C-alpha cells in the first residue's frame, strides 16, 4: 500500500528533516514529517514526531488529530478518542476529528454513535466523499440499505471515479434486490479499479 519513498516525497522528507536540523524547535516541521511517515506506513516514527511537535506546542488541533489517526491505526481506541477530543477542544469545527471519533466507534461496532459523529463531520464539511462512504457503511451494518445507498451515491456525486464508493453502492443495490443496478455499479468499480474486491457483491447478487 505504501511503497517506497521516491521523487517528490523524498524531497519533501529531506526538506522537513533539514528544517528540523536547523531549527529543532519547529513544531510545524515535526508535524509535517510525522504526516509523511504516516503516509509511508511508519506509524512509530510518525507517532514520535507528533509527540515531539506537541511537546513543543500542545495547542495544535491538527497535530492532535494526526496523532489520533495513528492511535486509531494502532487500535489504541481510547487514546485515539482522547486526542480527537483534545483537538476539538481547540477547534470544534475540525471535521476530520469528528470523523476520527466516528471511525473509532464504527470499529467498536457502536454504529449509532458512529453515525452521529459522521453526520457531525458532514455538517461541517459537506464535501467529504470518504465520510459519506464511511457513514454509508455504518448504515449498511445496521441493515439500513437505502440510506447506505444514498450515502454511497452522494460520495459518487462528489467524486465520480471513486471506485470504493461504486463497489459499496453495488453491495447496497444487491441488498435491495436491485440486481441489474448492482452489476452496473460493480462493473463501474472494476473499470475504475480492476483490483476492486467485488466477490461479496457477486455472491450476494447470485443468491
XYZ file of C-alpha atoms in Angstrom:
207
model
C 0.000 0.000 0.000
C 2.660 2.467 0.969
C 5.527 1.507 -1.316
C 8.899 3.198 -1.258
C 9.678 6.886 -0.928
C 10.602 8.321 -4.311
C 10.611 11.576 -6.231
C 8.782 14.499 -4.659
C 8.104 12.571 -1.441
C 11.827 12.089 -0.896
C 12.460 15.784 -1.478
C 9.720 16.750 0.992
C 11.023 14.325 3.601
C 14.555 15.677 3.285
C 13.231 19.237 3.398
C 11.436 18.711 6.717
C 14.420 16.854 8.154
C 16.671 19.726 7.098
C 14.333 22.215 8.778
C 14.439 20.161 11.971
C 18.239 20.091 11.908
C 18.354 23.864 11.535
C 15.511 24.554 13.940
C 14.860 21.635 16.293
C 12.056 23.604 17.951
C 9.933 23.862 14.797
C 6.728 22.075 15.796
C 5.384 22.514 12.243
C 8.342 20.634 10.771
C 7.897 17.715 13.183
C 4.178 17.599 12.389
C 4.781 17.626 8.641
C 7.494 14.987 8.791
C 5.223 12.898 11.002
C 2.489 13.153 8.374
C 4.993 11.936 5.792
C 5.926 8.943 7.974
C 2.234 8.148 8.380
C 1.718 8.180 4.603
C 4.601 5.726 4.283
C 3.141 3.427 6.950
C 5.851 4.031 9.559
C 3.477 4.573 12.463
C 6.104 4.546 15.207
C 8.208 7.270 13.595
C 5.070 9.273 12.856
C 3.962 8.966 16.471
C 7.380 10.053 17.709
C 7.318 13.169 15.516
C 3.776 14.083 16.537
C 4.725 13.636 20.193
C 7.707 15.929 19.718
C 5.610 18.508 17.889
C 3.035 18.539 20.686
C 5.700 18.775 23.360
C 6.867 21.965 21.630
C 3.335 23.338 21.212
C 0.448 21.419 22.833
C -2.249 23.662 21.344
C -2.255 22.211 17.833
C -5.612 20.723 16.871
C -4.413 19.298 13.554
C -1.385 17.645 15.122
C -3.577 16.196 17.866
C -5.875 14.925 15.157
C -2.929 13.442 13.260
C -1.820 11.610 16.392
C -5.392 10.437 16.904
C -5.217 8.782 13.483
C -2.015 6.994 14.466
C -3.607 5.664 17.646
C -6.594 4.522 15.574
C -4.354 2.584 13.192
C -2.643 1.013 16.198
C -6.085 0.052 17.574
C -5.465 2.155 20.683
C -9.003 3.433 20.561
C -9.235 5.266 23.873
C -6.103 7.238 23.104
C -7.480 7.991 19.636
C -10.643 9.371 21.217
C -8.673 11.366 23.776
C -6.626 13.088 21.080
C -9.657 13.730 18.866
C -11.466 15.301 21.819
C -8.427 17.416 22.627
C -8.258 18.589 19.004
C -11.935 19.519 19.097
C -11.478 21.452 22.323
C -9.222 23.800 20.350
C -11.164 23.679 17.060
C -14.758 22.397 17.311
C -15.129 22.716 13.538
C -12.306 20.335 12.690
C -14.362 17.891 10.635
C -11.559 15.354 10.413
C -11.537 14.961 14.206
C -15.274 14.247 14.280
C -14.623 11.668 11.568
C -11.852 10.094 13.629
C -14.235 9.727 16.556
C -16.788 8.135 14.239
C -14.209 5.692 12.887
C -13.363 4.544 16.402
C -16.994 3.885 17.257
C -17.519 2.132 13.925
C -14.658 -0.237 14.706
C -16.177 -0.811 18.148
C -19.458 -1.766 16.424
C -21.237 1.189 18.059
C -22.877 2.166 14.805
C -25.438 4.666 16.091
C -22.688 6.683 17.763
C -20.566 6.420 14.629
C -23.476 7.706 12.538
C -23.881 10.698 14.844
C -20.230 11.716 14.512
C -20.056 11.077 10.759
C -23.090 13.330 10.376
C -21.392 15.966 12.513
C -18.334 15.871 10.243
C -20.513 16.188 7.133
C -22.454 19.113 8.611
C -19.160 20.996 8.953
C -17.591 19.880 5.684
C -20.309 18.835 3.214
C -17.768 17.930 0.511
C -16.298 14.862 2.192
C -16.687 11.806 -0.086
C -14.823 9.373 2.147
C -17.040 10.236 5.129
C -20.165 9.631 3.062
C -18.838 6.141 2.259
C -17.985 5.583 5.927
C -21.415 6.713 7.071
C -22.974 4.587 4.364
C -21.114 1.570 5.713
C -22.454 2.273 9.218
C -25.970 2.333 7.745
C -25.147 -0.905 5.921
C -24.088 -2.582 9.178
C -27.449 -1.602 10.676
C -29.318 -3.090 7.714
C -30.478 0.341 6.534
C -29.630 -0.339 2.913
C -31.475 2.595 1.359
C -29.684 5.192 3.486
C -26.430 3.354 2.851
C -27.040 3.583 -0.891
C -27.954 7.267 -0.607
C -24.607 7.997 1.035
C -22.614 5.967 -1.478
C -24.338 7.797 -4.327
C -23.579 11.126 -2.653
C -19.910 10.160 -2.494
C -20.036 9.236 -6.187
C -21.706 12.551 -6.999
C -18.813 14.341 -5.325
C -16.118 12.054 -6.752
C -17.349 10.180 -9.847
C -14.257 7.967 -10.128
C -14.363 6.805 -6.506
C -14.080 3.054 -7.090
C -14.753 2.056 -3.491
C -17.990 4.057 -3.429
C -19.127 2.301 -6.604
C -18.246 -1.088 -5.084
C -20.185 -0.340 -1.920
C -23.103 1.037 -3.922
C -23.162 -2.276 -5.776
C -23.428 -4.099 -2.460
C -26.266 -1.844 -1.288
C -28.105 -2.313 -4.580
C -27.722 -6.088 -4.202
C -29.133 -5.988 -0.667
C -32.106 -4.056 -2.057
C -32.586 -6.745 -4.754
C -31.792 -4.233 -7.480
C -29.542 -6.722 -9.213
C -29.018 -5.022 -12.570
C -28.029 -1.780 -10.872
C -25.726 -3.779 -8.603
C -23.987 -5.310 -11.601
C -23.725 -1.926 -13.325
C -22.137 -0.377 -10.233
C -19.823 -3.363 -9.810
C -18.664 -3.044 -13.418
C -18.087 0.661 -12.905
C -15.927 -0.089 -9.858
C -13.899 -2.594 -11.865
C -13.477 -0.172 -14.750
C -12.009 2.418 -12.400
C -10.002 -0.059 -10.347
C -9.635 -3.585 -11.763
C -8.465 -4.845 -8.362
C -11.713 -3.830 -6.615
C -12.952 -6.602 -4.332
C -16.357 -7.432 -5.783
C -16.572 -11.019 -4.521
C -19.101 -10.113 -1.819
C -21.241 -8.295 -4.367
C -21.159 -11.261 -6.740
C -22.086 -13.733 -4.024
C -24.958 -11.566 -2.831
C -26.323 -10.939 -6.331
C -26.269 -14.669 -7.104
C -28.380 -15.651 -4.081
